Short mmCIF file of C-alpha atoms in Angstrom, two decimals:
data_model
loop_
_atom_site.label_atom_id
_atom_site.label_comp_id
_atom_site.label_asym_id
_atom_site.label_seq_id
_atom_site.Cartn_x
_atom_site.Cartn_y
_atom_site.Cartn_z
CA UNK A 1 -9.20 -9.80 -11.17
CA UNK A 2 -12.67 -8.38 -11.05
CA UNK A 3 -13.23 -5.17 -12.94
CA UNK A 4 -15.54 -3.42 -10.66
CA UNK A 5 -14.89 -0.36 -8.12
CA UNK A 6 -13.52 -1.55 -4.58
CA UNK A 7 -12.59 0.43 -1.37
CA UNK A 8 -9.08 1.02 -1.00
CA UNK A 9 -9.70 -1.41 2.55
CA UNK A 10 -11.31 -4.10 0.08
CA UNK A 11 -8.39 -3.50 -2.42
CA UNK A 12 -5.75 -4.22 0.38
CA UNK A 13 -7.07 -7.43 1.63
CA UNK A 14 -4.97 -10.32 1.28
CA UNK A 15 -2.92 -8.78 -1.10
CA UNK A 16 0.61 -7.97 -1.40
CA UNK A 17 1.68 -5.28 -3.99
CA UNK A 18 4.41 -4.77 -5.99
CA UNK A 19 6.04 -2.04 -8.16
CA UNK A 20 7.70 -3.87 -10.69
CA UNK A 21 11.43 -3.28 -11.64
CA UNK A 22 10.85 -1.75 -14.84
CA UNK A 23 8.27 0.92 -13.49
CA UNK A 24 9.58 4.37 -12.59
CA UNK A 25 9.95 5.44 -9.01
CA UNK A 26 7.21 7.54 -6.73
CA UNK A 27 7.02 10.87 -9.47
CA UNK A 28 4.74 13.15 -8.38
CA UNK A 29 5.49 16.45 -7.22
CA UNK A 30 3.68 19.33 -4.97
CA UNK A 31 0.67 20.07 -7.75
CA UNK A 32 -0.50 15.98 -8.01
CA UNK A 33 -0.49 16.17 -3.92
CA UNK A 34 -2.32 18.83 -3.50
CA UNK A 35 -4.56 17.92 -6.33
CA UNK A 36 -5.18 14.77 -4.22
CA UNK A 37 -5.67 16.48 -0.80
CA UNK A 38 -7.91 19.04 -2.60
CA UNK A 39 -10.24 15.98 -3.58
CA UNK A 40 -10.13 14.53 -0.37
CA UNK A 41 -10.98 17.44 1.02
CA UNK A 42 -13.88 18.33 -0.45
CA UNK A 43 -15.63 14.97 -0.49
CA UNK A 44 -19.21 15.39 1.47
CA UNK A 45 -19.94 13.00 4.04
CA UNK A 46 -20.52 9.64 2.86
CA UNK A 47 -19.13 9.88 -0.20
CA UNK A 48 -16.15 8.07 -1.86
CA UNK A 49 -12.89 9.33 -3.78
CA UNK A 50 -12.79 7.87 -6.90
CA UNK A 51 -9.00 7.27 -7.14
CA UNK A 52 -8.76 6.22 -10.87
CA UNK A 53 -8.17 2.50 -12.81
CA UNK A 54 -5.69 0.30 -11.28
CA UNK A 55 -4.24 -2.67 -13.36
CA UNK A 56 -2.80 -5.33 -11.57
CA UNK A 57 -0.90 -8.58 -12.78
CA UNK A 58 -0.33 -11.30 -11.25
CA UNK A 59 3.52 -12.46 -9.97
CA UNK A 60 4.08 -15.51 -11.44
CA UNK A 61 4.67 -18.22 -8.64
CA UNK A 62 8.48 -18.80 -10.07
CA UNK A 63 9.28 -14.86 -9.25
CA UNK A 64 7.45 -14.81 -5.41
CA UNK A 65 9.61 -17.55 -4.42
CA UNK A 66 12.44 -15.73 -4.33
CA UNK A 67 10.73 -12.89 -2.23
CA UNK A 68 11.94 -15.11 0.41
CA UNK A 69 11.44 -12.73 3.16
CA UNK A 70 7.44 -12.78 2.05
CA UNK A 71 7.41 -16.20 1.27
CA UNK A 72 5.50 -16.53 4.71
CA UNK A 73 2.64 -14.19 3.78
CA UNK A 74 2.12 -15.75 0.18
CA UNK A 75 2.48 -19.08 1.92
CA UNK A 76 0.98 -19.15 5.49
CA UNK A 77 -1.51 -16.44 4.92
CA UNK A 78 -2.56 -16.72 1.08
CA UNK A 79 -2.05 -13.58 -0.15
CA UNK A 80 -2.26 -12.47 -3.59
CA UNK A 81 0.89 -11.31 -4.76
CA UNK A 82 0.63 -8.70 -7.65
CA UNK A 83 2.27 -6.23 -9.49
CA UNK A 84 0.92 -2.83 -9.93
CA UNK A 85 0.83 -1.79 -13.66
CA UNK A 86 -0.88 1.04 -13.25
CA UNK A 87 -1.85 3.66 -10.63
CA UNK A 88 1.44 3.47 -8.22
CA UNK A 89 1.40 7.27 -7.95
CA UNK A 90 -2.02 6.71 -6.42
CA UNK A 91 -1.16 3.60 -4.88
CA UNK A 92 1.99 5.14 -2.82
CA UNK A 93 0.15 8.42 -2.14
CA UNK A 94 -2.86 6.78 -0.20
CA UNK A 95 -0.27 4.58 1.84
CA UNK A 96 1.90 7.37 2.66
CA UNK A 97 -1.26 8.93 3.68
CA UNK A 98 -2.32 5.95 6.10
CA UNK A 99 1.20 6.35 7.88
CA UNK A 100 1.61 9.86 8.18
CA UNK A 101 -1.97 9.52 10.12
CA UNK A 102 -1.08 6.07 11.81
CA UNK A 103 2.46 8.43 13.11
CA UNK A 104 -0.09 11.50 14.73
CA UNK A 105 -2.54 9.25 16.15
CA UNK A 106 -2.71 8.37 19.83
CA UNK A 107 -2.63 4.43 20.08
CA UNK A 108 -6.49 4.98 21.36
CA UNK A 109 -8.20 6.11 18.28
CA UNK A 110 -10.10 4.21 16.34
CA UNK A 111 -9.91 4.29 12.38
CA UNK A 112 -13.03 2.87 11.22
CA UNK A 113 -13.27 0.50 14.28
CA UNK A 114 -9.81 -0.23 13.73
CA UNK A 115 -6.87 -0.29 16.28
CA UNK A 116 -3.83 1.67 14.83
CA UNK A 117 -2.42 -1.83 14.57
CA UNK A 118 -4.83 -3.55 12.56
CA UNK A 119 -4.92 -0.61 10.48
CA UNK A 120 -1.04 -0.72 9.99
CA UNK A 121 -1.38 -4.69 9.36
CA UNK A 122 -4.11 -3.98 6.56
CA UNK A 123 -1.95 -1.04 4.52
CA UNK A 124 1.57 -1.08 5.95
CA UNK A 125 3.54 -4.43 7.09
CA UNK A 126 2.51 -7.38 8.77
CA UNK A 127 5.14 -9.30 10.95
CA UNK A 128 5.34 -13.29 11.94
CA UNK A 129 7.53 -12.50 14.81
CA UNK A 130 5.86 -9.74 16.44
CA UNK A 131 7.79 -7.38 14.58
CA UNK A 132 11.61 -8.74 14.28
CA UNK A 133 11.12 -9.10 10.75
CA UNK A 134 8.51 -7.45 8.04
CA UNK A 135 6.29 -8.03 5.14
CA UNK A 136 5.75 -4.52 3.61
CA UNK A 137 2.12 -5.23 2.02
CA UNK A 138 3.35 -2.57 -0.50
CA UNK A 139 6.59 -1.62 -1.86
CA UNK A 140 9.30 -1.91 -4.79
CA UNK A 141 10.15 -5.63 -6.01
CA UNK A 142 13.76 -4.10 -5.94
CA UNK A 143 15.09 -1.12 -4.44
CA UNK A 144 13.07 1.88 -5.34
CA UNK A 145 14.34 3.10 -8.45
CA UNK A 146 13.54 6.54 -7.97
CA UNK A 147 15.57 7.15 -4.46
CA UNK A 148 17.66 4.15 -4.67
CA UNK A 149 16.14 2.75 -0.93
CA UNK A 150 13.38 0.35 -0.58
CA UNK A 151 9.94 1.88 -0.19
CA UNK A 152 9.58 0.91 3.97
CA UNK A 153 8.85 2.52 7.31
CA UNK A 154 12.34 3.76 7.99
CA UNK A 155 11.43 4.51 12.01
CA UNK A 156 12.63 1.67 14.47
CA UNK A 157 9.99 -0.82 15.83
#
């Protein structure tokens, strides 16, 4: 992977993360979110938040076939299947942030000349089905060791 500085929207396409078993759960507490809201919001107008270094890995081809429910995605759609190494607090934080704003948006607003759904595509789950089933494009490779449940949109399609 390049080692340059990419938009979080650049960083999200045609990828599929994953938190690695071994990594800890989603950690941080009320002080690291508000120290990222505070640096989000005071950001001037065109400007970018530098989030940090991410390190990403690879998945090794034997270990993504057995993410059969994703197989389609890796498959069908080529995307990159990684793990994230480093920067999951960050990681989890911005995607949290995308739903909590995809869940108070009216279904007319535009996000960067982006529907609600092709925003939720991009950072939150795509679907083959129309939505029966889901590909997460970010989450746990197991149950989320920190709360014991998946990392996934718990409301009902």
């Amino acid at each position: 992977m390049d080692n340059q500085l990419l938009t979080l929207s650049k960083i999200f396409t045609e990828r599929l993360f994953r938190i690695p078993d071994y990594q800890r759960g989603y950690a941080w507490g009320e002080k690291q979110l508000r120290d990222f809201w505070s640096d989000l919001d005071q950001l001037e107008d065109g400007q970018n938040h530098y989030t940090g270094v991410l390190t990403l890995e690879n998945v090794p081809a034997e270990v993504c076939e057995k993410w059969g429910d994703d197989a389609w995605i890796i498959n069908s759609k080529k995307f990159e299947p990684l793990y994230v190494v480093d920067g999951q607090q960050r990681l989890t934080t911005s995607i949290i942030l995308i739903q909590v704003i995809l869940e108070n948006i009216d279904e007319s607003i535009r996000i960067n000349y982006n529907t609600k759904e092709e925003v939720q595509k991009k950072f939150i789950f795509d679907s083959k089905d129309g939505g029966i089933s889901r590909s997460y494009i970010f989450g746990y490779e197991k149950d989320n060791p920190w709360t014991g449940q998946p990392f996934v949109d718990t409301r009902t399609p």
